[in-house]
Short mmCIF file of C-alpha atoms and ligand atoms in Angstrom, two decimals:
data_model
loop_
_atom_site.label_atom_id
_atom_site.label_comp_id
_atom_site.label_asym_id
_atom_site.label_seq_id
_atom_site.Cartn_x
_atom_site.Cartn_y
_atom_site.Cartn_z
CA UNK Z 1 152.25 -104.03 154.90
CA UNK Z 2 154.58 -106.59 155.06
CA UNK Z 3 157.71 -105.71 157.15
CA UNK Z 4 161.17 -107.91 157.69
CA UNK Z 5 163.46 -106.55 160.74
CA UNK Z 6 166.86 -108.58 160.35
CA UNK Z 7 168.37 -108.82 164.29
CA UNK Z 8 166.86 -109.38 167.43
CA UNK Z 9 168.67 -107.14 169.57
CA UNK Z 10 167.56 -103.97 171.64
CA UNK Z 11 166.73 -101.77 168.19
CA UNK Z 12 165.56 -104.63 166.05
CA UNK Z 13 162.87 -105.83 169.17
CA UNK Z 14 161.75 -102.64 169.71
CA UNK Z 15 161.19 -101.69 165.69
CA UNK Z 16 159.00 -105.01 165.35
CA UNK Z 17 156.91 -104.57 168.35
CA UNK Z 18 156.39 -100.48 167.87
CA UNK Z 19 155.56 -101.88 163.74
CA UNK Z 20 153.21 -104.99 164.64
CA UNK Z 21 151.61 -102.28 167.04
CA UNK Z 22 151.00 -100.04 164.39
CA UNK Z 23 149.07 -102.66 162.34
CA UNK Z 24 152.17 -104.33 159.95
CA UNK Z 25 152.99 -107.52 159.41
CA UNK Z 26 156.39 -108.26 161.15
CA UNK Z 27 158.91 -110.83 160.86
CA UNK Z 28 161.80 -110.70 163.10
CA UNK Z 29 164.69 -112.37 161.55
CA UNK Z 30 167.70 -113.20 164.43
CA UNK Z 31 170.44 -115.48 163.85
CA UNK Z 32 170.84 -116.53 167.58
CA UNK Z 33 168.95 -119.47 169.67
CA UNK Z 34 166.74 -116.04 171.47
CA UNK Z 35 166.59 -112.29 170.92
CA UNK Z 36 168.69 -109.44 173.53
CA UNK Z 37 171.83 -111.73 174.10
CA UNK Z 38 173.26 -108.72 173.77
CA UNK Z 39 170.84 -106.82 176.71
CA UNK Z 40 171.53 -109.69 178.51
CA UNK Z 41 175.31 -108.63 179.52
CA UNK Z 42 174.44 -105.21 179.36
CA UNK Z 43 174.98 -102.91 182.67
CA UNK Z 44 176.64 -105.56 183.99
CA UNK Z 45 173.44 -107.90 183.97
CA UNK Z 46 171.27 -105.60 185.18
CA UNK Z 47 171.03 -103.70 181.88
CA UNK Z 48 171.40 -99.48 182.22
CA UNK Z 49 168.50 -98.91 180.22
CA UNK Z 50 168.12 -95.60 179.58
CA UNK Z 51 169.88 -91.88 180.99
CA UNK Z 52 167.40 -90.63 182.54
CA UNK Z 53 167.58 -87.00 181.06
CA UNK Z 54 165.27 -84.50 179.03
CA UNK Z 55 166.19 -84.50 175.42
CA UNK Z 56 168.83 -81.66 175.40
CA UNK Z 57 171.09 -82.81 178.15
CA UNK Z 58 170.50 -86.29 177.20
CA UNK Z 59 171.86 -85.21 173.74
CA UNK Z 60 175.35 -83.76 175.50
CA UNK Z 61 176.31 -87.32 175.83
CA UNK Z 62 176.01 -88.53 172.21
CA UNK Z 63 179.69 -88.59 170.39
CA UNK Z 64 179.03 -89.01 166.81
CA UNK Z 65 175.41 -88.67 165.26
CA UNK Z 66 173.65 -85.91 167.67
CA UNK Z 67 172.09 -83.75 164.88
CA UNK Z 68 170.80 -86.82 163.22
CA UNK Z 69 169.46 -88.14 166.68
CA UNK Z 70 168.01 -85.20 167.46
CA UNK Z 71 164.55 -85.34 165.82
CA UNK Z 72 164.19 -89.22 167.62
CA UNK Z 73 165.34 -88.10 170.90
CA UNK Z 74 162.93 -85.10 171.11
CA UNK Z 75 160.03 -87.47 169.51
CA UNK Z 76 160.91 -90.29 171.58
CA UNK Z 77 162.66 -89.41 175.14
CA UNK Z 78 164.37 -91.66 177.86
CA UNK Z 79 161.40 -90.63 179.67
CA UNK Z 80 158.72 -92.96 176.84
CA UNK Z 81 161.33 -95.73 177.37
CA UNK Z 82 160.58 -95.44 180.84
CA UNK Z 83 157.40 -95.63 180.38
CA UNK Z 84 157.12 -98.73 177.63
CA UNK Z 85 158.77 -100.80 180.38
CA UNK Z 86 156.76 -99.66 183.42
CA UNK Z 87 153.43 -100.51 180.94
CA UNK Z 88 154.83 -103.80 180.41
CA UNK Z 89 154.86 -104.52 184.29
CA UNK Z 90 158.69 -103.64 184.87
CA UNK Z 91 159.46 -101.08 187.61
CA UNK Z 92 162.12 -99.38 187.25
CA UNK Z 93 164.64 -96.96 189.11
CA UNK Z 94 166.84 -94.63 189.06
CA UNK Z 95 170.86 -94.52 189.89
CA UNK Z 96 173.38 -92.03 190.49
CA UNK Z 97 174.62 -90.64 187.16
CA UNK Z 98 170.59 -90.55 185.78
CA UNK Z 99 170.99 -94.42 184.97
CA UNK Z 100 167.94 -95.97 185.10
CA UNK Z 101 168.20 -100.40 185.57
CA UNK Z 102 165.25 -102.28 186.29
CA UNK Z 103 164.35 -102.45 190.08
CA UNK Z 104 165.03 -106.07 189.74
CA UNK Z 105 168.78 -105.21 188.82
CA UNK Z 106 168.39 -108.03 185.82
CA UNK Z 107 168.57 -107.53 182.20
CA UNK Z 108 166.57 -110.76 181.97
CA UNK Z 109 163.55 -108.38 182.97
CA UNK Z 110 163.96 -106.69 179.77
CA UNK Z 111 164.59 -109.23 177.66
CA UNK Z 112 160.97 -110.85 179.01
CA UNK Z 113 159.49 -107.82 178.55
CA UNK Z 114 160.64 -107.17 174.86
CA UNK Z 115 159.54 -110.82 174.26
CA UNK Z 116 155.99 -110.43 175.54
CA UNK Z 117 155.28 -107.48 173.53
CA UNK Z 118 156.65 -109.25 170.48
CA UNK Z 119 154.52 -111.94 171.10
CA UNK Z 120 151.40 -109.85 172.32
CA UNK Z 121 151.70 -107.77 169.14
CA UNK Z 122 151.53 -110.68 166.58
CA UNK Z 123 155.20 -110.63 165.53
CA UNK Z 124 156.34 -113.53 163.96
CA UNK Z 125 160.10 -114.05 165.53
CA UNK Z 126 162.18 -116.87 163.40
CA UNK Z 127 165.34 -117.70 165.84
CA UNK Z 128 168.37 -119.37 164.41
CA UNK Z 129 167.89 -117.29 161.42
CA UNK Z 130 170.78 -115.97 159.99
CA UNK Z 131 170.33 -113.33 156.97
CA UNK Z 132 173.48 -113.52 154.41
CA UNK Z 133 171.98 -110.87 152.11
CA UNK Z 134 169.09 -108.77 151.22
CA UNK Z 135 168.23 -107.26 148.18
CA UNK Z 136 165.45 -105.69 146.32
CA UNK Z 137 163.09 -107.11 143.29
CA UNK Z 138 160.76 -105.82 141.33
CA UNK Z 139 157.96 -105.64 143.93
CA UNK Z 140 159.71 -106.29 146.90
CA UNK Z 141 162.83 -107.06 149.50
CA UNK Z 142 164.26 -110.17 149.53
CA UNK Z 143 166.18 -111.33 153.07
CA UNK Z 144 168.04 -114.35 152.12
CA UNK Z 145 169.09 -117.03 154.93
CA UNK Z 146 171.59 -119.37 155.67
CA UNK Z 147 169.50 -122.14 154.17
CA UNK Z 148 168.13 -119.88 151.17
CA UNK Z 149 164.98 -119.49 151.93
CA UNK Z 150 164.17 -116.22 150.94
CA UNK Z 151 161.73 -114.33 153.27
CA UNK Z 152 160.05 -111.42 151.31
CA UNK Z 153 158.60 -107.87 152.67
CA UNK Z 154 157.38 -103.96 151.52
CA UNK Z 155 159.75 -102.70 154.25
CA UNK Z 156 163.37 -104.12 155.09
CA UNK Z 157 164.63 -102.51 158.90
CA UNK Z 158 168.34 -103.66 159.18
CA UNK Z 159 169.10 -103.67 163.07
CA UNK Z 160 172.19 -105.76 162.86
CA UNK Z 161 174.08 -103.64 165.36
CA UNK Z 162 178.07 -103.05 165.42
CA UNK Z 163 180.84 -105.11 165.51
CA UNK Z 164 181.57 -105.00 169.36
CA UNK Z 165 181.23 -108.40 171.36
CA UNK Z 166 180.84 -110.21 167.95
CA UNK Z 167 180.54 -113.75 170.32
CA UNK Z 168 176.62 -112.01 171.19
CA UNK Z 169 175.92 -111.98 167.35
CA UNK Z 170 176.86 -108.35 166.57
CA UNK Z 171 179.66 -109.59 163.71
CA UNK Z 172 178.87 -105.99 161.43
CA UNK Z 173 176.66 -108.18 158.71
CA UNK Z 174 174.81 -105.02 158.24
CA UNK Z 175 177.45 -102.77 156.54
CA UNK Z 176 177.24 -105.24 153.75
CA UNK Z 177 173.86 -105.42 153.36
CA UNK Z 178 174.20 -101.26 153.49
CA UNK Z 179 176.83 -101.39 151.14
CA UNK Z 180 174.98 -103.57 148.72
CA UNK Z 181 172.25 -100.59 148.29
CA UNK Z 182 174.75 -98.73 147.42
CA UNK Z 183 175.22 -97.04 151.23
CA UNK Z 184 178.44 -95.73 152.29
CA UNK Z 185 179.97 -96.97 155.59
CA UNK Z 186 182.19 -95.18 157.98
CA UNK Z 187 185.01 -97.18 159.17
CA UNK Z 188 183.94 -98.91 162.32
CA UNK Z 189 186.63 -98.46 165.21
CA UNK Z 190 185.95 -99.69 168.72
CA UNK Z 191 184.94 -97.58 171.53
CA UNK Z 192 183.98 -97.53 175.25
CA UNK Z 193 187.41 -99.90 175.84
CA UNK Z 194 190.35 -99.78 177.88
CA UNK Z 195 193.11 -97.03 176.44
CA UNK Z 196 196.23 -99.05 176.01
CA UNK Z 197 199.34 -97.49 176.93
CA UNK Z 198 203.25 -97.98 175.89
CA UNK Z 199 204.90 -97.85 179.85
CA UNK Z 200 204.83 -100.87 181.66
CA UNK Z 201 201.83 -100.82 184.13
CA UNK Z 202 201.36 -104.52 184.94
CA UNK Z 203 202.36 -103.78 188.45
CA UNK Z 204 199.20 -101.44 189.23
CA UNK Z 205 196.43 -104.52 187.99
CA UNK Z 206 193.62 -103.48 189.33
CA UNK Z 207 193.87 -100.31 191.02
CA UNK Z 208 190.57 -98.22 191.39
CA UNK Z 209 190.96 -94.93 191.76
CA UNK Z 210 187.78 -92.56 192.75
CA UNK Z 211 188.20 -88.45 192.13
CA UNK Z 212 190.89 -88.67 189.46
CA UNK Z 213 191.52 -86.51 186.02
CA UNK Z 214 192.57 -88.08 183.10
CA UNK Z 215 193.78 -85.74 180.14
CA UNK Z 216 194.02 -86.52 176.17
CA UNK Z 217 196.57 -84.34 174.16
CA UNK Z 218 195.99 -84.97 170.53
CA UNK Z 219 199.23 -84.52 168.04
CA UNK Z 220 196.25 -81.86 166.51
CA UNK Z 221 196.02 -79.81 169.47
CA UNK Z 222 192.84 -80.83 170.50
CA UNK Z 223 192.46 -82.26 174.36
CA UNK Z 224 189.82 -83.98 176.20
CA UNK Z 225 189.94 -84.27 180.30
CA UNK Z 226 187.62 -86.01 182.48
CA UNK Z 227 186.76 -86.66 186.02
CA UNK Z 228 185.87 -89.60 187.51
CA UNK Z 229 186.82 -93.05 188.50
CA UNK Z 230 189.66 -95.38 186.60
CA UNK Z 231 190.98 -98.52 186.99
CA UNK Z 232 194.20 -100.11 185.81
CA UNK Z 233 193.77 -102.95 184.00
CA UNK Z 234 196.43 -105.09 182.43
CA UNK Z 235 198.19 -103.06 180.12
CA UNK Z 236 195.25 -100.54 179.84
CA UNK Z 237 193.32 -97.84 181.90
CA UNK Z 238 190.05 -98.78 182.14
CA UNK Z 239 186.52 -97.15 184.22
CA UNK Z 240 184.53 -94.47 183.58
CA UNK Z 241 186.71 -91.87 182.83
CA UNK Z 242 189.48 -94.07 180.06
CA UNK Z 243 186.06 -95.69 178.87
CA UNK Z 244 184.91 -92.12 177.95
CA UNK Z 245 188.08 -90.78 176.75
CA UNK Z 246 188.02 -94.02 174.69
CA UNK Z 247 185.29 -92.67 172.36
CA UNK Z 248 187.17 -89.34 171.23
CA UNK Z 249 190.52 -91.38 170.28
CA UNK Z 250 189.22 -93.97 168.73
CA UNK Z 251 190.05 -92.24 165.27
CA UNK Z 252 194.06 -91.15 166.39
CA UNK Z 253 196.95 -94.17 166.93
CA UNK Z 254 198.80 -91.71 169.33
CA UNK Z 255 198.39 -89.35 172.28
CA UNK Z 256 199.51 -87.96 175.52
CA UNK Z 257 197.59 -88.91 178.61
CA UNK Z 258 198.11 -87.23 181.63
CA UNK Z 259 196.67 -88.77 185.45
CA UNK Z 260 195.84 -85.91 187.51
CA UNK Z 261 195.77 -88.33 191.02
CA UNK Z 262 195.13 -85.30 192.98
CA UNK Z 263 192.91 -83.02 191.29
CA UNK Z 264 191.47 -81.32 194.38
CA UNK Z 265 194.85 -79.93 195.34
CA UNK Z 266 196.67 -77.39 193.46
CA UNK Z 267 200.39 -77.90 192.91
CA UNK Z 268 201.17 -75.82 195.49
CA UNK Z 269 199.01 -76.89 198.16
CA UNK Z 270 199.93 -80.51 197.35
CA UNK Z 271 204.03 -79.66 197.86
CA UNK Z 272 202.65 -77.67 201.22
CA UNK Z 273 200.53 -81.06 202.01
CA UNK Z 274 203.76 -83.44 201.27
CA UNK Z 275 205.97 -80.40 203.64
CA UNK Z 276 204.03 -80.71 206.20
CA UNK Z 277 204.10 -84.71 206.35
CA UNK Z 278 207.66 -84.65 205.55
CA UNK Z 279 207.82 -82.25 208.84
CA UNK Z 280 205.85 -84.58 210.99
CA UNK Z 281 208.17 -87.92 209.79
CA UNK Z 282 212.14 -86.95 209.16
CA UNK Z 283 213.57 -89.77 209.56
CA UNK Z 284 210.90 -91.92 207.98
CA UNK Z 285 211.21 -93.58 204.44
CA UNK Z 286 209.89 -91.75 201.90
CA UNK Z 287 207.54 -94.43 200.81
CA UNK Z 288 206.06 -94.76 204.32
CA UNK Z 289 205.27 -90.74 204.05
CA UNK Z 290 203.83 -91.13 200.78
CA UNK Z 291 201.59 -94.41 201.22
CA UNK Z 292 199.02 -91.71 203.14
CA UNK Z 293 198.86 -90.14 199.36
CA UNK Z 294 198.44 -92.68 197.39
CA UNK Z 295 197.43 -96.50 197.62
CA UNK Z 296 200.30 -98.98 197.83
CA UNK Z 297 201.71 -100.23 194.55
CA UNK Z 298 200.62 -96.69 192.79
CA UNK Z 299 202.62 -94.89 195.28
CA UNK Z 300 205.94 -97.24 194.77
CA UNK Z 301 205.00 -97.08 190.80
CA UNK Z 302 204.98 -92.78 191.50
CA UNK Z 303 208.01 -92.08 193.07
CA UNK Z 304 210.01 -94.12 190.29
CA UNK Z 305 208.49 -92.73 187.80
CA UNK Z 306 209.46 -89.36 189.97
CA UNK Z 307 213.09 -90.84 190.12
CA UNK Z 308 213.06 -91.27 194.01
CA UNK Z 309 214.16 -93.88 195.89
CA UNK Z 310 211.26 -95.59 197.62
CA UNK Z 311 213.80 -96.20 200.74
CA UNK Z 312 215.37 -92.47 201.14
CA UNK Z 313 214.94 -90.87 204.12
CA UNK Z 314 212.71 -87.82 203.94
CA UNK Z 315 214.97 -85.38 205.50
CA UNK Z 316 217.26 -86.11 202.58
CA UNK Z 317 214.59 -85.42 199.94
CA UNK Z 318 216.06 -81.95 198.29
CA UNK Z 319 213.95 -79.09 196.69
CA UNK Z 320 214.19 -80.68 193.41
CA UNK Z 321 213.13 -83.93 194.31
CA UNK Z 322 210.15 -82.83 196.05
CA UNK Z 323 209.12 -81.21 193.04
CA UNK Z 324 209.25 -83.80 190.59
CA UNK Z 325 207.21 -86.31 193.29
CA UNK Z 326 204.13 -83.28 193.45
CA UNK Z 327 204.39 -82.99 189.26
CA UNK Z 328 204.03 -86.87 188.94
CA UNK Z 329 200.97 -87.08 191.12
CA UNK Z 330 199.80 -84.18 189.44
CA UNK Z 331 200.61 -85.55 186.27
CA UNK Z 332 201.73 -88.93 185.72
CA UNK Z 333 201.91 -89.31 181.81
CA UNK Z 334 201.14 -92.07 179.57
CA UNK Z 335 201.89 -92.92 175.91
CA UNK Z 336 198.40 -93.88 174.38
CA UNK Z 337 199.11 -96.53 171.61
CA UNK Z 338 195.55 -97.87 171.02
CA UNK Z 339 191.96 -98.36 172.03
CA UNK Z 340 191.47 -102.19 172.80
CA UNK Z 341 189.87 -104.25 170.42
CA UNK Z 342 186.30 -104.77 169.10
CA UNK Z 343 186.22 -108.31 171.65
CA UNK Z 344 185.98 -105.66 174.69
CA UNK Z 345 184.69 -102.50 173.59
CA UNK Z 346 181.21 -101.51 174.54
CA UNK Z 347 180.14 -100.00 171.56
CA UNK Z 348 181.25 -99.78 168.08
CA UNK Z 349 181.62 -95.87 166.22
CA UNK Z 350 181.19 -95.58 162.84
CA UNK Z 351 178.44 -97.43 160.48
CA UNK Z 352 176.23 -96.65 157.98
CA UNK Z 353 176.37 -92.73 157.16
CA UNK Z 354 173.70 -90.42 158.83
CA UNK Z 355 174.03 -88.33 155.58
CA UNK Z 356 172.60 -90.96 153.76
CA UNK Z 357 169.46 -91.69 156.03
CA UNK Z 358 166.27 -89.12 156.44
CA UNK Z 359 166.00 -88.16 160.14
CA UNK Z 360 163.25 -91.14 160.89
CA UNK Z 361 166.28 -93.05 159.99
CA UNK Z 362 165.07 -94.47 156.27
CA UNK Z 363 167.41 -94.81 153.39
CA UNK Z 364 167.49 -91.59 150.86
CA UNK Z 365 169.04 -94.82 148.47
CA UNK Z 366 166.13 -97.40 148.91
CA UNK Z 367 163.14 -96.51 149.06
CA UNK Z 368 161.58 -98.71 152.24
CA UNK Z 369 165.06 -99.56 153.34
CA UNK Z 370 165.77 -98.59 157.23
CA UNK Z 371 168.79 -98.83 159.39
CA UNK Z 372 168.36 -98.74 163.24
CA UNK Z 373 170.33 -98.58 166.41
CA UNK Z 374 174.34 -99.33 166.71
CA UNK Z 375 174.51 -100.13 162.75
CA UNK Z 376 174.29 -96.31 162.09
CA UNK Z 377 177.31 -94.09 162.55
CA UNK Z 378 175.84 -92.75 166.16
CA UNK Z 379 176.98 -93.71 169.21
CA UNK Z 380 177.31 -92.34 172.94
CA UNK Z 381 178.74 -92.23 176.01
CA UNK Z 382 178.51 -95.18 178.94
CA UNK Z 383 175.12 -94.48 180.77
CA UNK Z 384 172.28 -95.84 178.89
CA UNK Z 385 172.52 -93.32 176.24
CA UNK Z 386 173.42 -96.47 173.54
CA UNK Z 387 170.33 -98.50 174.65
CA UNK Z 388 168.20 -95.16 173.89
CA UNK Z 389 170.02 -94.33 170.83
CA UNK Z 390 168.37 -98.25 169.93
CA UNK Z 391 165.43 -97.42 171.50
CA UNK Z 392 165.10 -94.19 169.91
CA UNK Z 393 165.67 -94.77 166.23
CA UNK Z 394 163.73 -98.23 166.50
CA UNK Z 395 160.52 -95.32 167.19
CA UNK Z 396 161.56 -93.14 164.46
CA UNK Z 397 161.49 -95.75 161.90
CA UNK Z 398 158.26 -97.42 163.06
CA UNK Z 399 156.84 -94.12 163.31
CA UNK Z 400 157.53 -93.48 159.53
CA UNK Z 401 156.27 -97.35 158.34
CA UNK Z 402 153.35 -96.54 160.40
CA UNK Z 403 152.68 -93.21 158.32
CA UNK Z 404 153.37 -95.38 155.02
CA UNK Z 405 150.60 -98.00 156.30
CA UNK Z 406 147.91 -94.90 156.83
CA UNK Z 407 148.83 -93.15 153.31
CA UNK Z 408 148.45 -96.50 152.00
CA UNK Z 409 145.14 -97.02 154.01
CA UNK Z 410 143.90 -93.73 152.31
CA UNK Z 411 145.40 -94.35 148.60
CA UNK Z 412 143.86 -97.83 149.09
C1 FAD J 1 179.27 -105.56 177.69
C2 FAD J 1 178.33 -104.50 177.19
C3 FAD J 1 177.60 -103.76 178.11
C4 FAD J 1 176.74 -102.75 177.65
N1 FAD J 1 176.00 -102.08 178.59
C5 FAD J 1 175.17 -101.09 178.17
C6 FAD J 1 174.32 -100.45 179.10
O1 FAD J 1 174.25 -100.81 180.29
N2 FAD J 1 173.56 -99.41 178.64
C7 FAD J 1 173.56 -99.03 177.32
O2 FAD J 1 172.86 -98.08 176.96
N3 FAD J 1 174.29 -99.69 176.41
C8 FAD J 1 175.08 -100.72 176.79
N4 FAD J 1 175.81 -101.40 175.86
C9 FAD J 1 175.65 -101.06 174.44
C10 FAD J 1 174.32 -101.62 173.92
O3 FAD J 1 174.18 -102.95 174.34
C11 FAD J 1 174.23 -101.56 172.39
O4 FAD J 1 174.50 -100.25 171.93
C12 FAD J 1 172.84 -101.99 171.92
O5 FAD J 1 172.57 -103.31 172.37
C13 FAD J 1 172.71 -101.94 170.41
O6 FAD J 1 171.49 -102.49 170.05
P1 FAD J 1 171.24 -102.99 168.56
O7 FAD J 1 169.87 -103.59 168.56
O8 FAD J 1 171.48 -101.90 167.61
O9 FAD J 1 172.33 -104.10 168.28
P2 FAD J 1 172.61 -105.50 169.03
O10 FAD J 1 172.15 -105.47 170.41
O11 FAD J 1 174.04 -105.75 168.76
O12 FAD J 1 171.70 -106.54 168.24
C14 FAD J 1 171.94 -106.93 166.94
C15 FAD J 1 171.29 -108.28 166.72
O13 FAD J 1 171.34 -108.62 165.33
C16 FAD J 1 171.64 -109.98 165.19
N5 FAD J 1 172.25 -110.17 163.86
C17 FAD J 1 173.40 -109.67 163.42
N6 FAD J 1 173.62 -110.04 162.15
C18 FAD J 1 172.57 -110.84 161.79
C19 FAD J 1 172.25 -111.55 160.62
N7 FAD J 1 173.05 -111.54 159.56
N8 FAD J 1 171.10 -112.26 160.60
C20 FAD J 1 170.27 -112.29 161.68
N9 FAD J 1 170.55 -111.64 162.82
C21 FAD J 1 171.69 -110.92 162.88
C22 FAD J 1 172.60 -110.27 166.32
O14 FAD J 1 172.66 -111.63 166.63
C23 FAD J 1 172.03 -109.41 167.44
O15 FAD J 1 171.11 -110.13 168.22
C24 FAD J 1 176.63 -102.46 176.27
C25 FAD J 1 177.36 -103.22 175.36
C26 FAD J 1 178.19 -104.23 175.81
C27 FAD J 1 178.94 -105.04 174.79
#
């Protein structure tokens, strides 16, 4: 059985090898110079593979697509990703959070890896190959490139990915070839990217902040909070926790956020906190009191935001005042305008429609037609839950082709 896989990414690497395994005949169709440039920035280099989880909790951290994921996950767990790298000679290990990098701490590991199995499993990889359409004839698919050759198969696995980073090859090509079976495609919106806010934040570049909670309040009612480290950055919040936040506004243009900077303390032990330094300094500035609270240009940025002058002395600070400095730290509010662009998100939501595919990820539309990893409207959290979500669906659909080859075998 011949089979065409059109991108060489994480999904589309892992489809041929898992298919050439199984006994088909795979070409692997990437427009770049080499496959995974993607992987290669991935984790920060050092490529967060997989979440180490069992299926269930590892589940929890998809966003959109979990009941569709949920018969790959179960078949094919973070814990058989493991263990595809460790057979092909990579050790691996495990970080805080369950993310599992290569013990190396390079992506390049993975990359070499993917590539020997390619090559070990007879997979015939055609690099600076890009695909402008694909189509069906009579008898088979069609893949046509850049240079119109036409590159024919039984099976046609679109792994194109999303439209985030498009500089690493991931420009969204594969909506239109979804479209042109007739697929539908959910708007693509950027996610895992800074939350860009209306108040002017320049001032607080860079800022990390560890043991924070930052709040969504949707015009719907609906809220999200979570806990965690942030960073300011530019005219965003950034880190884990505005990352994360990142993926359930993607769909809204406005919201209140709300920086919890001292989530341990309750208001009223905060105010008792800020009495009792207030106590020890009278006749210091207020700004010199506060600095123990918060780091520099955040505290500064806090107490105007609480209306305070930086340079009053505390034993003039009234009631009132006092109050309004423990409400900002407990809740310093934003204006949420936008999630930054594709250029800087991590992954992209939305794609082809789960409806449309069966649960080993083939096309109810075209019969032979597959669509794996970030292409499909699934995505997850930060953690190495998009990497198995790739690594996952890649299995489900090379699973299936392999049951096609063996009814084939016996109809044969
Ligand atoms: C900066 C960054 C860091 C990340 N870190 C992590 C992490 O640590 N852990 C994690 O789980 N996830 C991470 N992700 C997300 C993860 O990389 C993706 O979800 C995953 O790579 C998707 O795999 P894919 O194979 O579906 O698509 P991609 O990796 O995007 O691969 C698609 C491939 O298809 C090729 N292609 C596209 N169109 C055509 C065409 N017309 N013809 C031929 N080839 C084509 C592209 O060149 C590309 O190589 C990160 C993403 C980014 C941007």
């Amino acid at each position: 059985m011949r089979v065409t896989v059109v991108g060489g990414g994480a999904s589309g690497c892992f489809t041929a090898v898992l298919a050439a395994r199984a006994g088909a005949e795979v070409t692997l169709l990437e427009k770049n110079e080499k496959t995974g440039k993607k992987l290669f920035i991935t984790g920060k280099g050092r490529c967060n593979l997989t979440a180490d989880l069992p299926p269930r909790e590892f589940l929890e951290g998809v966003v959109r697509g979990e009941k569709f994921l949920r018969s790959a996950v179960w078949s094919f767990p973070p814990e058989s990703t493991k263990k595809f790298f460790e057979d092909m000679g990579v050790p691996l290990v495990t970080e805080r959070g369950n993310r599992v990098f290569p013990a190396s701490g390079k992506s390049s590991d993975i990359i070499r890896a993917l590539d020997r199995a390619l090559k070990e499993s007879g997979v015939r990889v055609m690099l600076g190959c890009e695909v402008k359409s694909v189509r069906r004839s009579e008898q088979d698919f069609e893949a046509v490139l850049a240079d119109g050759r036409e590159i024919k198969s039984d099976i046609l696995v679109i792994a194109t990915g999303g439209m985030s980073y498009p500089s690493t090859g991931s420009t969204g090509d594969g909506y239109a070839f979804a479209r042109s079976f007739g697929h539908s495609v959910v708007k693509p919106v950027p996610s895992l990217a800074r939350l860009f806010v209306a108040e002017d934040i320049t001032s607080l570049n860079g800022i990390s902040l560890k043991n924070v909670e930052l709040s969504a309040s949707l015009p719907d009612g609906g809220s999200f909070s979570r806990f965690g480290e942030m960073l300011f950055a530019g005219r965003g919040l950034s880190g884990p926790v505005a990352l994360t936040l990142s993926a359930r506004l993607n769909r809204t243009s406005s919201a209140r956020l709300s920086l919890d900077l001292k989530p341990a303390l309750s208001r009223e032990k905060l105010n008792a906190r800020i009495l009792r330094d207030f106590a020890e300094r009278k006749n210091a500035d207020l700004k010199n009191v506060t600095r123990a609270l918060l780091p520099e240009r955040l505290n500064l940025y806090v107490l105007k935001r609480a209306g305070l002058s930086a340079e009053e002395k505390v034993n003039s600070v009234t009631r009132e005042e006092r109050a309004r400095l423990v409400e900002t730290v407990k809740n310093l509010t934003f204006t949420f305008t936008g999630v930054a662009p594709f250029e800087e998100a991590v992954v992209t939501s939305g794609g082809v429609e789960l409806k449309e595919l069966t649960p080993k990820c083939g096309s109810r539309l075209a019969d032979g037609l597959y669509f794996v990893g970030e292409v499909t409207d699934a995505d997850a959290y930060t953690g190495g839950y998009n990497l198995q979500i790739a690594f996952s669906t890649a299995w489900a659909a090379a699973d299936d082709i392999a049951a096609r080859m063996r009814k084939q075998g016996r109809a044969d």
